Tab-separated table of C-alpha atoms and ligand atoms in Angstrom:
chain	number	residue	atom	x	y	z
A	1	UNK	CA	33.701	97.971	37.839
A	2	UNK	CA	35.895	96.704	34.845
A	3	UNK	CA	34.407	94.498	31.757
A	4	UNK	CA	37.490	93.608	29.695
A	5	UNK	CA	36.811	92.482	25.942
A	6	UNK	CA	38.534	89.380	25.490
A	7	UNK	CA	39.481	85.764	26.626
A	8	UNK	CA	38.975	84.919	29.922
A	9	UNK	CA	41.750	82.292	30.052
A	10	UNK	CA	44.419	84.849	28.802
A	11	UNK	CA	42.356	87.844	30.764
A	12	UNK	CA	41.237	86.993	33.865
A	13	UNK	CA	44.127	85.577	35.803
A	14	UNK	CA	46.019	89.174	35.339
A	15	UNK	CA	43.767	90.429	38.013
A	16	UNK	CA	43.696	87.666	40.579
A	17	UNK	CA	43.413	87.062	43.432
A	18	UNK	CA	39.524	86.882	43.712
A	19	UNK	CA	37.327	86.096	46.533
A	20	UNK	CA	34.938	84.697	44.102
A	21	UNK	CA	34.373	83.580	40.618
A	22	UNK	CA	31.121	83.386	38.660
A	23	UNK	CA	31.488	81.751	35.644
A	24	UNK	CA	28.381	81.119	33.438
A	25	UNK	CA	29.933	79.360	30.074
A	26	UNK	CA	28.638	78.136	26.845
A	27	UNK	CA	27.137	75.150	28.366
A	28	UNK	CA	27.746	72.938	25.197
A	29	UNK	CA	24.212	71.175	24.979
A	30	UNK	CA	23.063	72.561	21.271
A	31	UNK	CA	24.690	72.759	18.101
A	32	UNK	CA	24.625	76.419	17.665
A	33	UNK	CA	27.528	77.937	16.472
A	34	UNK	CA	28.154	80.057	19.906
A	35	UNK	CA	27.489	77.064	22.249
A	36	UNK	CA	30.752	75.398	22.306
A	37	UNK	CA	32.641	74.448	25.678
A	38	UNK	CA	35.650	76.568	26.098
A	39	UNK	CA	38.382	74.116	27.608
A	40	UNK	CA	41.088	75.019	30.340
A	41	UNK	CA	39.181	77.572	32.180
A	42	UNK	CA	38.773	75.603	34.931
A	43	UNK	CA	42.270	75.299	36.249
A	44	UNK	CA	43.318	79.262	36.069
A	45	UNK	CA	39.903	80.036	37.700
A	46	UNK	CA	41.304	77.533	41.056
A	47	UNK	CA	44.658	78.900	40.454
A	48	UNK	CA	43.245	82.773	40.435
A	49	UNK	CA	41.531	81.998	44.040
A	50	UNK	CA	41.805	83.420	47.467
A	51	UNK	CA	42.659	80.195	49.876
A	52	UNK	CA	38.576	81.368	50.926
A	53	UNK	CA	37.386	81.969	48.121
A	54	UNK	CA	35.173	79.771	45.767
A	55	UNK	CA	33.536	79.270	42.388
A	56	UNK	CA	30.206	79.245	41.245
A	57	UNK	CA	29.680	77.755	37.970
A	58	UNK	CA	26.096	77.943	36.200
A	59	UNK	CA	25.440	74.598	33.647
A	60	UNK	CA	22.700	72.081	33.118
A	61	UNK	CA	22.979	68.735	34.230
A	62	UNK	CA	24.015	67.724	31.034
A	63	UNK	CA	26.978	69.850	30.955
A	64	UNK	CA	28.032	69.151	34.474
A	65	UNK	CA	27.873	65.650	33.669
A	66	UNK	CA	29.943	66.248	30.611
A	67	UNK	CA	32.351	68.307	31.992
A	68	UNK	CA	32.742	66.526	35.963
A	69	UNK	CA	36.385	65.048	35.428
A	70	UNK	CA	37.732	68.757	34.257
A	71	UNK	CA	36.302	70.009	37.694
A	72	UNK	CA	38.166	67.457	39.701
A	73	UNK	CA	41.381	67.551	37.419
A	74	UNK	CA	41.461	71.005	37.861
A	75	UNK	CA	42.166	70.606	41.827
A	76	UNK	CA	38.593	71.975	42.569
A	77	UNK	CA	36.226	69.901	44.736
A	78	UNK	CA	32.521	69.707	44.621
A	79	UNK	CA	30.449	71.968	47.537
A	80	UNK	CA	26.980	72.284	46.985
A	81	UNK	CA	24.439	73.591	44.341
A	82	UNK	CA	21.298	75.504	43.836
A	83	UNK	CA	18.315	75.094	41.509
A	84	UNK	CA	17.179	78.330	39.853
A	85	UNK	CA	13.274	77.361	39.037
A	86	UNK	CA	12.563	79.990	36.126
A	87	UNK	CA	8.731	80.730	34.985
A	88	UNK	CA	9.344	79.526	31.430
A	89	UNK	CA	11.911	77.893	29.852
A	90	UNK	CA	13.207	75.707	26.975
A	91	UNK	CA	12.190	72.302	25.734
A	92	UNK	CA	14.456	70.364	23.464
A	93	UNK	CA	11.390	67.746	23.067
A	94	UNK	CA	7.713	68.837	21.973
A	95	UNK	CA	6.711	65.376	24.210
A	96	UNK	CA	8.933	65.667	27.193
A	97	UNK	CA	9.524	68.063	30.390
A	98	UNK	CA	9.135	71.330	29.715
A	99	UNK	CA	12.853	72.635	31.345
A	100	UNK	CA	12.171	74.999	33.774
A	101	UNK	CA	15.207	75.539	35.764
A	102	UNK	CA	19.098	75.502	35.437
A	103	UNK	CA	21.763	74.807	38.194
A	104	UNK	CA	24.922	76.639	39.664
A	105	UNK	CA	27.272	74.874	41.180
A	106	UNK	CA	30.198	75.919	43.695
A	107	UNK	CA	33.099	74.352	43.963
A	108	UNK	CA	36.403	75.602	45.728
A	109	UNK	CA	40.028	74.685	46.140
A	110	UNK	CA	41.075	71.106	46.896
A	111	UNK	CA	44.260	72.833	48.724
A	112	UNK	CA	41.542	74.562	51.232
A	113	UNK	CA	39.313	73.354	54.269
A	114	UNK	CA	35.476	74.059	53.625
A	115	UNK	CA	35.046	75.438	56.325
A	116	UNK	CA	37.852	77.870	55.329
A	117	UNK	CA	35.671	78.762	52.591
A	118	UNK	CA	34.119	81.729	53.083
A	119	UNK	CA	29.797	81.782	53.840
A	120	UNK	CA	27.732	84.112	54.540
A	121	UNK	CA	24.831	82.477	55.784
A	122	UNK	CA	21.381	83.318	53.357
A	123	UNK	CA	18.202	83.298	55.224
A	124	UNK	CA	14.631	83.934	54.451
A	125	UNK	CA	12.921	86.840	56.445
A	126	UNK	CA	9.832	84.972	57.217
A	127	UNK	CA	10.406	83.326	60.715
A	128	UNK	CA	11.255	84.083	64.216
A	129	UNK	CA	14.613	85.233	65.398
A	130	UNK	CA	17.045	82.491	67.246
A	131	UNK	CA	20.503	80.528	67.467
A	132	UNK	CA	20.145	77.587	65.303
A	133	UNK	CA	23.261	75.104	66.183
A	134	UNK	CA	23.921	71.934	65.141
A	135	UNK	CA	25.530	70.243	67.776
A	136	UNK	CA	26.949	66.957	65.799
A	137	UNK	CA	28.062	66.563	61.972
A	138	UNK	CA	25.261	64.929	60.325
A	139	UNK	CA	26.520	61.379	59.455
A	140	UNK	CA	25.499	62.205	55.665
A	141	UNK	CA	27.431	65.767	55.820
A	142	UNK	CA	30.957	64.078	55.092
A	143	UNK	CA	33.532	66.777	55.272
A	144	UNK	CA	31.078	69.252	56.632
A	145	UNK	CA	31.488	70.182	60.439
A	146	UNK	CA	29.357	70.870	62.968
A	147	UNK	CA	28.558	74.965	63.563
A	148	UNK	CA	25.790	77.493	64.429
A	149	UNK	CA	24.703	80.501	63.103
A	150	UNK	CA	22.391	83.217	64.764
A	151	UNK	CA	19.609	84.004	62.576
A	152	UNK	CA	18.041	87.590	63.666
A	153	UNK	CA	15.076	88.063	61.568
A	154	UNK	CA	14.742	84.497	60.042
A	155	UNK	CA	14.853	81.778	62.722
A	156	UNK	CA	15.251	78.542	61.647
A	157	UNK	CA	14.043	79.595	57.938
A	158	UNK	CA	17.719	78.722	55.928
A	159	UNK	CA	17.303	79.673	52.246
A	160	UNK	CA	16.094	76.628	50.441
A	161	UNK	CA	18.232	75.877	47.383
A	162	UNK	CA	15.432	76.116	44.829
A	163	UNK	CA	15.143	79.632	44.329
A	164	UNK	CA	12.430	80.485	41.915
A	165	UNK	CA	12.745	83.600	40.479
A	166	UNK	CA	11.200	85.193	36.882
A	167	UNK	CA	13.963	85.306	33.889
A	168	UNK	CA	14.993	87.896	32.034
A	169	UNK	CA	12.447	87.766	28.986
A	170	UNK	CA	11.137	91.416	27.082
A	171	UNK	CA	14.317	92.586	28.705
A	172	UNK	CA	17.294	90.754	28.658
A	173	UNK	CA	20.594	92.090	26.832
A	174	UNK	CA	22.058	88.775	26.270
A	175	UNK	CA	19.935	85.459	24.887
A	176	UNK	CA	20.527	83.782	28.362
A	177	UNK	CA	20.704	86.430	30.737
A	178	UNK	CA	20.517	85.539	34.615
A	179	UNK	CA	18.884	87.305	36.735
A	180	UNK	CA	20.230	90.347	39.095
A	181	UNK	CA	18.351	89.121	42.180
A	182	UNK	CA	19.552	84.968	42.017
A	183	UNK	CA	23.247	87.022	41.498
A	184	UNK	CA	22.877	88.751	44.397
A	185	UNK	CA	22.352	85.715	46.490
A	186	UNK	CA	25.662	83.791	45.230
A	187	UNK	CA	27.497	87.021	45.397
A	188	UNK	CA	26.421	87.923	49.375
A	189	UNK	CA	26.688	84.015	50.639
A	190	UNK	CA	30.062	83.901	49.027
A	191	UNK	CA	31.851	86.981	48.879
A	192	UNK	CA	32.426	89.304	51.774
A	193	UNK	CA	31.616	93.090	51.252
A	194	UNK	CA	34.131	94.961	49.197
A	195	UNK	CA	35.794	91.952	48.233
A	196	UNK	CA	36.301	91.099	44.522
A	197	UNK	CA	33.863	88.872	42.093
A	198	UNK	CA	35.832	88.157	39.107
A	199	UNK	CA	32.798	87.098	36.249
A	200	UNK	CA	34.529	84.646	33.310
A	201	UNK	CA	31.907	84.436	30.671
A	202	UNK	CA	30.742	88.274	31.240
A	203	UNK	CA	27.553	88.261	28.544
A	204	UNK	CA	25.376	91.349	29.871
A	205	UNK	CA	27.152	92.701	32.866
A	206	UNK	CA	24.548	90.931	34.921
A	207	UNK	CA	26.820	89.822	38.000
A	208	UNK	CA	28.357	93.734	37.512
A	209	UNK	CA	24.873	95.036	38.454
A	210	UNK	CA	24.632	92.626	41.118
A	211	UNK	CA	27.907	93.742	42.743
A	212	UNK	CA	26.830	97.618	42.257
A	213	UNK	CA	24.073	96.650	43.886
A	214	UNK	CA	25.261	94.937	47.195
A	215	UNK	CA	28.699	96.873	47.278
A	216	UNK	CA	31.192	94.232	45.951
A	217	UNK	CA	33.829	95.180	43.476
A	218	UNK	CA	33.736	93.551	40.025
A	219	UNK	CA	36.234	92.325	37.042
A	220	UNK	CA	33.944	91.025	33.884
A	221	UNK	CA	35.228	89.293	31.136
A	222	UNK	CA	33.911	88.530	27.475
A	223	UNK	CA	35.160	87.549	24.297
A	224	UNK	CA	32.303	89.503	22.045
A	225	UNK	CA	33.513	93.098	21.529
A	226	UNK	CA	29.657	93.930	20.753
A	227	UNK	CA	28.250	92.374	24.532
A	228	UNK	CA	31.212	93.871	26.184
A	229	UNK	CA	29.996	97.570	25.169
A	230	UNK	CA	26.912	96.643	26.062
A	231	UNK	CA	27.924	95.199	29.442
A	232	UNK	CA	30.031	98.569	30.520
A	233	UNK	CA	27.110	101.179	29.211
A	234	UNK	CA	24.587	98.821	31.869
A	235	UNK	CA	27.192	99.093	34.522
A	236	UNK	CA	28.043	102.905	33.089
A	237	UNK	CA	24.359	103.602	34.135
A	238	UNK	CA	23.982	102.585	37.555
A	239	UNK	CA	24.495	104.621	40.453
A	240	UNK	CA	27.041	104.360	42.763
A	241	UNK	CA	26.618	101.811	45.894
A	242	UNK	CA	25.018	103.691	48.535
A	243	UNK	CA	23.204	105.728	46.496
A	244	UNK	CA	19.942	103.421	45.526
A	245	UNK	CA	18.908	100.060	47.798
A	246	UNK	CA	20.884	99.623	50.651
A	247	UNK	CA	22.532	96.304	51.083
B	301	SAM	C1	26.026	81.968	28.900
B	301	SAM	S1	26.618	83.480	28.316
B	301	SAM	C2	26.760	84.474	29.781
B	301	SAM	C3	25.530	85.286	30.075
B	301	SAM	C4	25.702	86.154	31.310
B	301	SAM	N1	25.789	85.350	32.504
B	301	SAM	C5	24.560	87.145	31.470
B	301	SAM	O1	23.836	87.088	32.486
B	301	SAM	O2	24.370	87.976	30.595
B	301	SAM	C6	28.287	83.082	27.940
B	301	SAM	C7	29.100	84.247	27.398
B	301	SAM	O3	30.477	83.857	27.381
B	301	SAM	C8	31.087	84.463	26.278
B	301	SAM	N2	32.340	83.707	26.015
B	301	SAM	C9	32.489	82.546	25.331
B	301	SAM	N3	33.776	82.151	25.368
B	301	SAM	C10	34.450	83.078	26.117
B	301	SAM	C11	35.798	83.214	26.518
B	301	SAM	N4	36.732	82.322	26.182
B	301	SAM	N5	36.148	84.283	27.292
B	301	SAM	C12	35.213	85.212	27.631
B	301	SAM	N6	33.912	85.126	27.276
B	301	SAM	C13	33.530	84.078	26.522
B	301	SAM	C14	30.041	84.388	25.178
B	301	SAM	O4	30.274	85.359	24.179
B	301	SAM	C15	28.752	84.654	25.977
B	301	SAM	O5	28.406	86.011	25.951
């Protein structure tokens, strides 16, 4: 459990290989004097990868749509996403849509298979237990193949990719702190146990505590000397894995 004080684009690919990055940037949508894209990231985080491993990058639509030829010049290709649906949020407009959620993307390799990539599958534990198997690709899958898992405690109940879950308001370290619990969801379905998360844009040590929490090991990185003490004494007082919630 290491959070280095500096920049991840001269940090982070010291340390590599990773079996998974989380990188949740300055998404670049407001004028405020910390919000500004970082550029080149994206090309050391594919180049710091594990042939299985993958990238989860948090943004809104508008910086995803801002940013889409970097991903793709970068040699990383496009997997799937997830909505995280928070209780409150921001609105940039008194007379439009009150913004409830953000996104996280993953991406991988464009030098590795998908199903190379590796998955654990998240399920829900609300449903009956059985093999679900998809006998054919899907015609609208594309490079997806066909496959089966066995669900033991949650049948045919696949986690849905809008995960609402309450944001870190009253408590929160950093100004847009995720949440420990969506964390620990990315982490499991994308990095095996005791493999390594590597987290770019570090903030408050939030994807440290997830991997304390579900037994993965961890590399943070971030560039403000003041966050990154803050980020080790949170990690500094957890326990050990084992010791609190199982995984
Ligand atoms: C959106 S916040 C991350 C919040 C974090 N996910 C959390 O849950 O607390 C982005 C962070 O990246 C940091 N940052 C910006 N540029 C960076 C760089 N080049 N290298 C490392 N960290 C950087 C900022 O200081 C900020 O704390």
């Amino acid at each position: 459990m290491t959070v280095l004080t500096g920049d991840c684009r001269k940090e982070m690919p010291w340390h590599a290989p990773y079996d998974l990055i989380i990188a949740d940037p300055p998404y670049g949508d407001t004028s405020l004097a910390w919000d500004r894209q970082v550029e080149g990231w994206l090309a050391l985080a594919r180049a710091a990868l594990k042939p299985s491993g993958s990238l989860w990058v948090f943004g809104s639509l508008r910086s995803f749509m801002a940013t889409a030829g970097q991903f793709s010049e970068a040699g990383l290709r496009y997997a799937q996403e997830i909505v995280w649906e928070k209780q409150n949020g921001t609105g940039f407009h008194a007379d439009r849509f009150k913004r409830v959620h953000e996104l996280a993307v993953q991406f991988y390799p464009v030098e590795s298979a998908w199903r190379d990539v590796y998955n654990e599958v998240q399920i829900t534990p609300d449903a009956v237990a059985r093999t679900v198997r998809r006998k054919r690709r899907p015609p609208h899958t594309g490079r997806i193949d066909a496959g089966h898992y066995v669900s033991y405690d949650g049948g045919p109940r696949l986690m849905r990719s809008v995960i609402p879950l309450r944001n870190c308001h009253g408590r929160a370290i950093h100004p847009t702190e995720k949440p420990v619990a969506l964390l620990e969801i990315l982490i499991r379905t994308s990095c095996p146990e005791g493999g390594l998360v590597s987290d770019w844009f570090a903030g408050s040590g939030a994807v440290g505590e997830a991997c304390r929490l579900i037994g993965r090991r961890y590399i943070g990185c971030e560039i403000d000397p003041a966050m990154a003490e803050r980020a080790r004494a949170r990690l500094a007082s957890l326990l050990p894995f084992g010791s609190g919630r199982s995984p």
